[in-house]
Coordinates of C-alpha atoms and ligand atoms in Angstrom, one line a residue:
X1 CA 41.7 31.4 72.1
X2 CA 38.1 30.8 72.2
X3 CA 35.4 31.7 74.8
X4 CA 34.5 28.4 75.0
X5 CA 38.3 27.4 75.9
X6 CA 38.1 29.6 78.8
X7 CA 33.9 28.5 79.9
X8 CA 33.3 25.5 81.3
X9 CA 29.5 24.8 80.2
X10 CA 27.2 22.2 81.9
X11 CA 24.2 21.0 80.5
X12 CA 21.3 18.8 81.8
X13 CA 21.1 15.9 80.0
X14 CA 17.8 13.9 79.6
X15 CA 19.3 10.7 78.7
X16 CA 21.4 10.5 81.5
X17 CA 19.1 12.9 84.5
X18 CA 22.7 14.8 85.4
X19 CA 24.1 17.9 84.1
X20 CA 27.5 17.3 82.2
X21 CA 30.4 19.3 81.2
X22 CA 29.5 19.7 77.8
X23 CA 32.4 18.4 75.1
X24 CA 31.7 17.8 71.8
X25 CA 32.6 15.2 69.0
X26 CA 35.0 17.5 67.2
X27 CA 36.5 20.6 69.4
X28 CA 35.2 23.9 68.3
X29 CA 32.0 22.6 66.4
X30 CA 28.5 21.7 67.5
X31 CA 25.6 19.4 65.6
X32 CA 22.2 20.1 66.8
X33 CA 18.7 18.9 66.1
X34 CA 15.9 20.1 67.1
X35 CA 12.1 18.6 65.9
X36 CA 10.5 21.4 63.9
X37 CA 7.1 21.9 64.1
X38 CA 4.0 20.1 62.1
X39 CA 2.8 22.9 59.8
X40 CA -1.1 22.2 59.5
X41 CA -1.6 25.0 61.7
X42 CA -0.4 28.8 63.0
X43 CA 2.5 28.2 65.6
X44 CA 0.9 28.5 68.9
X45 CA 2.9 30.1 71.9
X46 CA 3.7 27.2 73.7
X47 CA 5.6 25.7 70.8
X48 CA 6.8 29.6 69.9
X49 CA 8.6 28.8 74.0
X50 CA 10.4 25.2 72.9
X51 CA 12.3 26.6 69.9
X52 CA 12.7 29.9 71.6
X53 CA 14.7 27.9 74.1
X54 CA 16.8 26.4 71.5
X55 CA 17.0 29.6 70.0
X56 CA 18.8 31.3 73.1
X57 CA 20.9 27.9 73.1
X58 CA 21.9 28.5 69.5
X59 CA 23.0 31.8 70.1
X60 CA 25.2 31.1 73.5
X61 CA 26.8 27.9 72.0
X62 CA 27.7 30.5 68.9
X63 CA 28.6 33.5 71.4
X64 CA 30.9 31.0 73.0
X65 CA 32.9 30.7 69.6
X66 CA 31.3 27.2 68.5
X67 CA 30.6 26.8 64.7
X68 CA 27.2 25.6 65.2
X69 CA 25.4 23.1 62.6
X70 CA 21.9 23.8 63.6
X71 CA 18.9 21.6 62.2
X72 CA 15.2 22.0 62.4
X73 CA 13.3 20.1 60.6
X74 CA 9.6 21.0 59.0
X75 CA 7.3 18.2 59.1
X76 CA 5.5 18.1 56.0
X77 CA 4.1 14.2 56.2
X78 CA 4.2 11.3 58.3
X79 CA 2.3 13.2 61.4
X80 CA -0.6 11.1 62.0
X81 CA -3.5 12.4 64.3
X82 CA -3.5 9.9 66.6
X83 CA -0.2 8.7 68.3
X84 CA -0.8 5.3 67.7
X85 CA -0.2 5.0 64.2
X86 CA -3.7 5.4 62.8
X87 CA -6.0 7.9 61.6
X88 CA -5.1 10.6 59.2
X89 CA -1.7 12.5 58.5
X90 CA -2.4 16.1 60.2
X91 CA -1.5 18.2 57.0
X92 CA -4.0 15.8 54.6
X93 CA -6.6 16.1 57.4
X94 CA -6.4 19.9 56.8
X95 CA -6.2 20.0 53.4
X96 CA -9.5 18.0 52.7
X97 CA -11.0 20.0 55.0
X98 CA -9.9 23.5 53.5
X99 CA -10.5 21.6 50.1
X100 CA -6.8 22.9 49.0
X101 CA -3.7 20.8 48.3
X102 CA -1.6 19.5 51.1
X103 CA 1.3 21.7 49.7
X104 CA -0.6 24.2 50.1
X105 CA -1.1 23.9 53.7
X106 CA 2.4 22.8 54.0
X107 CA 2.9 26.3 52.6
X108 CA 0.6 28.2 54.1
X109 CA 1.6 27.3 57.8
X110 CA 5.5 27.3 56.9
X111 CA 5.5 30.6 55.9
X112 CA 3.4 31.8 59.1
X113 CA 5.8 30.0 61.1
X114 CA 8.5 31.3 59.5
X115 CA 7.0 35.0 59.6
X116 CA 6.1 34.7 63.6
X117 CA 9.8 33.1 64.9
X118 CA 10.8 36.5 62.3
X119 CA 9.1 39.4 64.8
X120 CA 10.7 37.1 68.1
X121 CA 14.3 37.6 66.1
X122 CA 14.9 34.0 66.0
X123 CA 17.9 33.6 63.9
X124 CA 17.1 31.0 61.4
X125 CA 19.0 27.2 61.7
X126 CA 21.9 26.8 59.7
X127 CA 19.4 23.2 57.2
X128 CA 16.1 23.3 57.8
X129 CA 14.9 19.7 55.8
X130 CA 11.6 18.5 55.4
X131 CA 10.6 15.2 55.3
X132 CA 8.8 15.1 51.9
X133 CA 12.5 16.1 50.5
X134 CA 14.1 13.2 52.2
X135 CA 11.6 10.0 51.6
X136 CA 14.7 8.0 49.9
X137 CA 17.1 8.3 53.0
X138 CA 14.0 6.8 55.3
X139 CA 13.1 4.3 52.9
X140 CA 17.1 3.0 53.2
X141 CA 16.6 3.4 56.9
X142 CA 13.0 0.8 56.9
X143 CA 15.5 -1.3 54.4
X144 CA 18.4 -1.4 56.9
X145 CA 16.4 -1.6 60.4
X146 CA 14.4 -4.8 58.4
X147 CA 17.9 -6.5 57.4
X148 CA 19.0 -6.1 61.2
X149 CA 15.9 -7.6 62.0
X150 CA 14.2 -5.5 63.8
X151 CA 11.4 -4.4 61.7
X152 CA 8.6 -6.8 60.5
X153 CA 6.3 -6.4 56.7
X154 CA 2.5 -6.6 57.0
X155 CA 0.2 -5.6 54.3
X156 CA 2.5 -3.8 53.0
X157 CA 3.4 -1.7 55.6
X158 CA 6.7 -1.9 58.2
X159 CA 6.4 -1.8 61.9
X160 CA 9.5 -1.4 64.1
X161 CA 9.8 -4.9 66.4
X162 CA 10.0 -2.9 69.7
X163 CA 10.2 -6.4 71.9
X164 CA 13.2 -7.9 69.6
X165 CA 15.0 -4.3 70.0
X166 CA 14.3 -4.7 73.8
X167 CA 16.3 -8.3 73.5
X168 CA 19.5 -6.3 72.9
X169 CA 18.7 -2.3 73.5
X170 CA 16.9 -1.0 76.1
X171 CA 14.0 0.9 74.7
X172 CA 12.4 3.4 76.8
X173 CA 16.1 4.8 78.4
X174 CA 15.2 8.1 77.5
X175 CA 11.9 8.5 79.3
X176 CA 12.8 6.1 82.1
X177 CA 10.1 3.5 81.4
X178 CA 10.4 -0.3 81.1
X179 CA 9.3 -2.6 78.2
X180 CA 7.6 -4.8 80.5
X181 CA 5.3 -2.2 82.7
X182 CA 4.4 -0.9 79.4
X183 CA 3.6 -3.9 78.1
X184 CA 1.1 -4.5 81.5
X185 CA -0.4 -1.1 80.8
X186 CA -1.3 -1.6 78.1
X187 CA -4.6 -2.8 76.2
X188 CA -5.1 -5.5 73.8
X189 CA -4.4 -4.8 70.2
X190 CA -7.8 -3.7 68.5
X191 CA -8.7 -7.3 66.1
X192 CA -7.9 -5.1 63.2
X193 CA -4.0 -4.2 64.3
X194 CA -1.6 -5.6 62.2
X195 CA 1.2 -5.1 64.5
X196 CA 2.4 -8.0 66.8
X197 CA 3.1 -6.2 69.8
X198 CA 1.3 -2.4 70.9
X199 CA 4.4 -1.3 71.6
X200 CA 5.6 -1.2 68.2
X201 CA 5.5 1.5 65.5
X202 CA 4.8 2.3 61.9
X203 CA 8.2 3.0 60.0
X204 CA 6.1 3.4 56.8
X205 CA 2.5 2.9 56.3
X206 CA 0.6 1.5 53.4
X207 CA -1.4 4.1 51.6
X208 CA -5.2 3.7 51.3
X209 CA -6.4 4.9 48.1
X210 CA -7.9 8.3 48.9
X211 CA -4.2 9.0 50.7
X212 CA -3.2 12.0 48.6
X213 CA 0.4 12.0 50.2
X214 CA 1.7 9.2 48.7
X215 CA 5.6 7.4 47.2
X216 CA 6.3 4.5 45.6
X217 CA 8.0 1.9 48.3
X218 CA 9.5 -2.0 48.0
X219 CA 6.4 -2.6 49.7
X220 CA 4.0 -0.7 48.0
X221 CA 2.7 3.1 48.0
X222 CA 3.0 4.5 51.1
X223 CA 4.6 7.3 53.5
X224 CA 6.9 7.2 56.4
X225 CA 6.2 6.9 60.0
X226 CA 6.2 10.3 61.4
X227 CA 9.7 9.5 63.9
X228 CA 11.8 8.0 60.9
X229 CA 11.9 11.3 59.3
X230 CA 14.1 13.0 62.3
X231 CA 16.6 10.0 62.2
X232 CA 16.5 10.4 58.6
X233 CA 17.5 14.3 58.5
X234 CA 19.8 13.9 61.4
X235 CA 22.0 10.8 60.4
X236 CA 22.3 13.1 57.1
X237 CA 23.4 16.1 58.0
X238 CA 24.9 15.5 61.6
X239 CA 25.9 12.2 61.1
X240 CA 25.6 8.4 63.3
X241 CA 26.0 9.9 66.2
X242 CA 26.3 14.1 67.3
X243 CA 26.1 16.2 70.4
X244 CA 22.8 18.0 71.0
X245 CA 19.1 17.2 69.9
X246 CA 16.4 18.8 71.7
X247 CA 12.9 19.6 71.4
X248 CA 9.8 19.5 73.6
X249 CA 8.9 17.6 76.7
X250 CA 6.4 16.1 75.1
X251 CA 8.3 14.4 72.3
X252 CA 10.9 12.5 74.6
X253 CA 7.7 9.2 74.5
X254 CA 7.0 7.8 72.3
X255 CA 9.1 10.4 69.2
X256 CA 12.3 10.6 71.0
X257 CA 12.1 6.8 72.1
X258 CA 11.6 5.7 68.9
X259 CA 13.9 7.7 67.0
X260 CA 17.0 6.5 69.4
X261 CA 15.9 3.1 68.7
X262 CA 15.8 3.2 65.0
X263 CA 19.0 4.7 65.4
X264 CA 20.7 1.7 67.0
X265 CA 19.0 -0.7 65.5
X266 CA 20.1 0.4 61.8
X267 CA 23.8 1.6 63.1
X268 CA 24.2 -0.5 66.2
X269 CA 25.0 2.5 68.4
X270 CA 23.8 5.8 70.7
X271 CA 22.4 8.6 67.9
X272 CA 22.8 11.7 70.9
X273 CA 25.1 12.1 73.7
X274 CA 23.0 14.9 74.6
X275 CA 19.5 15.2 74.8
X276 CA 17.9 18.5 76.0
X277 CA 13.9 18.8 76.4
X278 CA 12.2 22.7 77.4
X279 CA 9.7 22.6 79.3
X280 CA 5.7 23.7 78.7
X281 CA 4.2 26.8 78.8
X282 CA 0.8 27.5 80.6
X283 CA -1.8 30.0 81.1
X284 CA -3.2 31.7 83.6
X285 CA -2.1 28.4 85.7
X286 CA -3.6 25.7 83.4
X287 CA -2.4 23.4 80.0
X288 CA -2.6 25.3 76.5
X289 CA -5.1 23.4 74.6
X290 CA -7.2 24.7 71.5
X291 CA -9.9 22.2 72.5
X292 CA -10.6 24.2 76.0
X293 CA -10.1 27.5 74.5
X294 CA -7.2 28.1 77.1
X295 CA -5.0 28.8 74.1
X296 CA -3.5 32.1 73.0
X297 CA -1.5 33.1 69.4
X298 CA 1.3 35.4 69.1
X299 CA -0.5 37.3 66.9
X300 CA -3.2 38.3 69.7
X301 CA -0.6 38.9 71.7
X302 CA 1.0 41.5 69.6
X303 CA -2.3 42.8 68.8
X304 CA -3.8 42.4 72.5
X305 CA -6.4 40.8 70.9
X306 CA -7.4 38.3 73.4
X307 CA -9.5 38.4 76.1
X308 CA -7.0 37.7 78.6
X309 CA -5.2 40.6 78.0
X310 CA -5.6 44.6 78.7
X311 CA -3.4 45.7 76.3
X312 CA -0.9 44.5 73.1
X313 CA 2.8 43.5 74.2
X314 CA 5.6 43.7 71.9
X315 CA 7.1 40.5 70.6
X316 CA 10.4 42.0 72.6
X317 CA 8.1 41.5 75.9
X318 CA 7.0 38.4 75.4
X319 CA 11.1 37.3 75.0
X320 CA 11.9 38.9 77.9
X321 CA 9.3 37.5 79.6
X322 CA 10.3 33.8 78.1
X323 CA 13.6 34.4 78.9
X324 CA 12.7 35.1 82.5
X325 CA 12.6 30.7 83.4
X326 CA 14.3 28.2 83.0
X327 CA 14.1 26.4 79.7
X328 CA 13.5 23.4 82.0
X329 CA 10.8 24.7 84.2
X330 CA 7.1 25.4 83.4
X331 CA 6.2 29.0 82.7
X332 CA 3.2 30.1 83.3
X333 CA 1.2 33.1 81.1
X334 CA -0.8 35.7 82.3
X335 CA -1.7 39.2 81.7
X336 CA -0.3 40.3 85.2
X337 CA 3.1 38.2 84.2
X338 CA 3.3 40.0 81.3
X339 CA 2.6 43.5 82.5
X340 CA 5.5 42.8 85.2
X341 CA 8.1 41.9 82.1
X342 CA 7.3 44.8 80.7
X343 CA 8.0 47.0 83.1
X344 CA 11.6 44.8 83.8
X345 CA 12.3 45.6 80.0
X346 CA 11.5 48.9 80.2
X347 CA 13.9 49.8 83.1
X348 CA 16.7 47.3 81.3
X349 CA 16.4 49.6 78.5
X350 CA 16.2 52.6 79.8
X351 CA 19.8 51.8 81.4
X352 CA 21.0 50.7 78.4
X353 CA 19.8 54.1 76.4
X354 CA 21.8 55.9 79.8
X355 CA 24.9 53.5 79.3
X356 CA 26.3 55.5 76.8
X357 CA 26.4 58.9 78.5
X358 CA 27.9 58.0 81.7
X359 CA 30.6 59.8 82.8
X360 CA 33.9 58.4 83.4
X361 CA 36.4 58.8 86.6
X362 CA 39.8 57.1 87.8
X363 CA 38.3 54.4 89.8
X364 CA 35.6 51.8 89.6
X365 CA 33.1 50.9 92.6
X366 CA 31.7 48.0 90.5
X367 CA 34.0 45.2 89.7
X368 CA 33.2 44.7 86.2
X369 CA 35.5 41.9 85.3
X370 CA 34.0 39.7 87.9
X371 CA 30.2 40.8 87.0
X372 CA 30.5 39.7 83.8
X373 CA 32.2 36.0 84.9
X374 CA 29.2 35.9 87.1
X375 CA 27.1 36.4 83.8
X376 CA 28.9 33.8 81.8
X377 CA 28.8 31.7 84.8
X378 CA 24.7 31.7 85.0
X379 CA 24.7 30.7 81.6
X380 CA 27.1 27.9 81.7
X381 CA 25.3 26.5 84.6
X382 CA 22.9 24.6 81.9
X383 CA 22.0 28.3 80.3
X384 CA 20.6 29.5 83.4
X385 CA 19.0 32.7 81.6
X386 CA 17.0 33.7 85.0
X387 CA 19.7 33.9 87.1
X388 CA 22.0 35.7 84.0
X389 CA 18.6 38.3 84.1
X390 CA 19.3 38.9 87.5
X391 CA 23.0 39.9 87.5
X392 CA 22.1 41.9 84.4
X393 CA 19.7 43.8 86.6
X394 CA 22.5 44.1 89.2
X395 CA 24.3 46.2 86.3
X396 CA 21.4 48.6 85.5
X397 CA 21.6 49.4 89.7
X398 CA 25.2 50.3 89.4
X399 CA 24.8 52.5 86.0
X400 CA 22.2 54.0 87.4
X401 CA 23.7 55.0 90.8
X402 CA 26.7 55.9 88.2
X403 CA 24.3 58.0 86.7
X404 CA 22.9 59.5 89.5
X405 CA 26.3 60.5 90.6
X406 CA 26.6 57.7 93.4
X407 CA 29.1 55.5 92.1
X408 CA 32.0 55.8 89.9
X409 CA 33.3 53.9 87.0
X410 CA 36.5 54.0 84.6
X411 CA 36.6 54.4 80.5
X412 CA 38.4 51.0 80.7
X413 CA 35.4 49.3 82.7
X414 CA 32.9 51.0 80.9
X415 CA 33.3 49.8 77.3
X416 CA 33.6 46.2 79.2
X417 CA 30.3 47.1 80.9
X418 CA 29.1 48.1 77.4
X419 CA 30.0 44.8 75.6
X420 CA 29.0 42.8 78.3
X421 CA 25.3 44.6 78.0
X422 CA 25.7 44.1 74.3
X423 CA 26.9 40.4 74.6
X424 CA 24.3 39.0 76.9
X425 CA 21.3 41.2 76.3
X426 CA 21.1 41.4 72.1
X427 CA 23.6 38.5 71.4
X428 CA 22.9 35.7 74.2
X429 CA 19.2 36.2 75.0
X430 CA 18.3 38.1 71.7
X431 CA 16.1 41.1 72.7
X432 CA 15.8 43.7 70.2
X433 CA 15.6 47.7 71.5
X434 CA 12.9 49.2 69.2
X435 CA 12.2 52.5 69.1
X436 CA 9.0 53.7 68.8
X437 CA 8.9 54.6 65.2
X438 CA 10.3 51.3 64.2
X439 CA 7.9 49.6 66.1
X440 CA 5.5 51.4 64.1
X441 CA 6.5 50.4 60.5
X442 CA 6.6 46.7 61.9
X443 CA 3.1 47.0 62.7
X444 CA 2.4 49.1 59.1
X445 CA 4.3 46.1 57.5
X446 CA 2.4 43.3 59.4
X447 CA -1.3 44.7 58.5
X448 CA 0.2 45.5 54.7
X449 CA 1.2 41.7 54.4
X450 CA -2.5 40.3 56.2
X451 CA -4.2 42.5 53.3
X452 CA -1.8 41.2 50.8
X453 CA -2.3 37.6 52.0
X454 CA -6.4 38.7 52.4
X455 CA -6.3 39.9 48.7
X456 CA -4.7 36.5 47.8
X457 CA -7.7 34.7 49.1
X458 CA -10.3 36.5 47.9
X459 CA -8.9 36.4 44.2
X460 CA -8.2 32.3 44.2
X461 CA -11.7 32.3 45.4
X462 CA -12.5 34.5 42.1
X463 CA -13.4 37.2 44.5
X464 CA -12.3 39.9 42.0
X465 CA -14.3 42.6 43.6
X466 CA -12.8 42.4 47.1
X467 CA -9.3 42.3 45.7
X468 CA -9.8 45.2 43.6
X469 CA -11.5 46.6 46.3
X470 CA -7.9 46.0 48.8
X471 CA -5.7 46.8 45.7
X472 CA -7.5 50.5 45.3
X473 CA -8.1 51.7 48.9
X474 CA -4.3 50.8 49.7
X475 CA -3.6 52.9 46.8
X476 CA -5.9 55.9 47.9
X477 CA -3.9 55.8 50.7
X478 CA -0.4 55.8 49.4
X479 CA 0.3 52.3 49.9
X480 CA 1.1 50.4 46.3
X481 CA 0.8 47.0 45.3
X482 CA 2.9 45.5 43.1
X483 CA 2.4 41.7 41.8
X484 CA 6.0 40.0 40.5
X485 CA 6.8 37.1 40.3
X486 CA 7.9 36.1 43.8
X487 CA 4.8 37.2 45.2
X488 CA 3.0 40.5 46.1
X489 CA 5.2 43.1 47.6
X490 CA 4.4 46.7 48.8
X491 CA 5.6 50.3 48.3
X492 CA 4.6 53.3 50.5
X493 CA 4.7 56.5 48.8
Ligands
LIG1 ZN1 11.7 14.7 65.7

């Protein structure tokens, strides 16, 4: 028997505004997509929250005894600049303007991605795909969606027909808008579109000749439209139709939109049967933007490093803290917010360090059994991780009044109390209890690897001096480099 035979889980699905009882295609497995993050820059927070979200999701559905096929996706082309299907792909952008290849920033900001979702224990998705690696399944998509009709050639490059589509679909079911009041919002086509109608979108654009990021098409060179990659990676490893994709708020228009319609037009039917979108984080009460400055890094947060803070939290903290809403609701970051999680980890804890010493007697005062339905409870009521915080907190009372030699509890309810602890706090929500030391060697770790990456710079920039210079003093100190094959990695003597 299975956890999730016994759990009845409801989740809020976007498509439909209601929360379900969850059931998926095949009993006892789970497909879920999420949309992965653009990598022409270091993850910001905000996104660090959305896939933190589906993080904690990942790990319940799994707790629950689900085999869990969990895709992310890395965007690596196809992400223009401006939403509109013009201007220039993000990652080529950067890459003229750091004068360096576009792989390179591909692989610059993956592996910062990869190393920040790393000190937040993400655990990582069972395929993460990029789109570079899967141009031939989009191009059979643009071939299909065009043999159904609903996709149009200019120039040689392929717009999706969003007012045909509309004839038989309903485009704009996810968001809750109509064809017709967007068509009235919206402004002529500039003389220079090619598209017939605003509304529709690029499924593969025609490479000018300075486009570095380029493949051979039926229509020319080109690359794909950035939301043809997502139904491209799902369809292939999830299938026509599977049970979860999520992502951010501010995908479901037009990314979401679009990918359910080139869904049905090239298979005829629904892609999700449920979509799940996590809401935004803010700070200090206002939106996260680099262009007003109002914009924070994990790394300054672990460092403290930012003016809005008095002091460096742990990545541990700034979970706990995430953890503290409701993937759907807005969360808002602050230094005062921040200082309160900490001291609410600190005390959840410092029970947990006491669990393991309490004494045992012959009767409970706490009913465990029905604590710990409350916390699955919280959680199936569409992964409610607030209200699950709060019944864990109703736990560290009673240990501590155990503790304090208030309250009683039995060997048998104890271990229960124990796994519970262990099931929700490390399993479910994924907190890590560092010690100090440990928390240390992290830090050593992260300033050895910002040397190592430093040292890289400086010598592909024929900086010999300075990396000699890193190389030496690192080596004064006890701290040895050694250059292999896979990269640089460190000793400490
Ligand atoms: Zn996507």
């Amino acid at each position: 028997m299975q956890l999730y035979q016994e759990q009845t889980l409801r989740i809020s699905n976007s498509l439909t505004g209601k929360k379900e009882i969850f059931k998926p295609i095949n009993e006892g497995h789970v497909g879920m997509y999420v949309c992965g993050p653009t990598v022409y820059s270091n993850v910001h927070l905000g996104n660090c929250r959305t896939f933190m979200s589906f993080d904690m999701i990942f790990r319940y559905l799994r707790h629950l005894g689900y085999k869990v096929r969990y895709v992310r996706n890395i965007t690596d082309a196809g992400h223009l600049v401006d939403d509109a299907d013009e201007g220039e792909d993000k990652i080529a952008k950067k890459a003229r303007l750091e004068k360096i290849e576009p792989m390179e920033v591909v692989q610059r900001y993956t592996v910062d991605f990869h190393y920040i979702l790393d000190q937040f224990n993400f655990l990582p998705p069972s395929i993460e795909p990029t789109a570079t690696g899967h141009i031939i399944e989009q191009l059979e998509i643009i071939k299909e969606i065009l043999k159904k009709g609903y996709a149009y050639e200019v120039n040689g490059s392929v717009y999706f027909d969003v007012k045909k589509f509309n004839e038989k679909y309903e485009y704009g079911k996810l968001s809750g808008r109509k064809l017709e009041d967007m068509v009235a919002n919206t402004r002529e086509l500039a003389a220079q579109s090619e598209k017939k109608n605003p509304q529709d979108f690029a499924l593969w654009k025609k490479a000018e000749p300075q486009h570095i990021m380029r493949w051979p098409s039926p229509w020319g060179d080109g690359f794909p439209g950035w939301h043809l990659e997502c139904t491209a990676m799902s369809t292939k490893y999830l299938g026509e139709t599977f049970d979860i994709h999520g992502g951010g708020m501010d995908l479901k228009f037009p990314h979401h939109e679009c990918e359910i319609a080139q869904a049905e037009a090239s298979n005829g039917h629904s892609p999700v049967n449920y979509w799940m979108h996590a809401n935004m984080l803010t700070m200090n009460g206002k939106k996260m933007a680099k262009s007003t400055g109002n914009n924070i890094l994990p790394g300054e947060i672990f460092s403290g490093d930012n003016d809005i803070l008095s002091k460096p939290f742990t990545a541990s903290v700034v979970r706990f803290f995430m953890m503290q809403a409701h993937y759907t609701s807005i969360l808002d970051l602050s230094n005062d917010a921040l200082l309160a999680s900490e001291k609410g980890f600190h005390r959840l804890m410092d029970a947990i360090d006491n669990l393991k010493d309490l004494p045992t007697a012959e009767v409970s005062n706490f009913d465990i059994p029905e604590w710990r339905q409350k916390c699955y409870d919280a959680m199936n009521d569409d992964f409610n991780t607030p209200i699950l915080i709060a019944h864990l907190f109703e736990g560290v009372k009673h240990i501590n009044l155990i503790k304090e030699g208030k309250e009683k509890i039995t060997a048998a309810d104890k271990v229960l109390l124990q796994q519970t602890i262990n099931d929700f706090v490390f399993d479910v929500l994924g907190l890590e209890h560092k010690t100090e030391s440990n928390q240390d060697s992290n830090k050593l770790q992260g300033v050895v690897e910002l040397l190592i990456q430093l040292r890289n710079e400086a010598r592909s920039n024929r900086d010999f001096a300075t990396s000699d210079k890193i190389r030496d003093q690192l080596s004064a100190m006890g701290i040895q480099l050694k250059d292999g094959k896979e990269g640089t990695t460190f000793s400490v003597s």
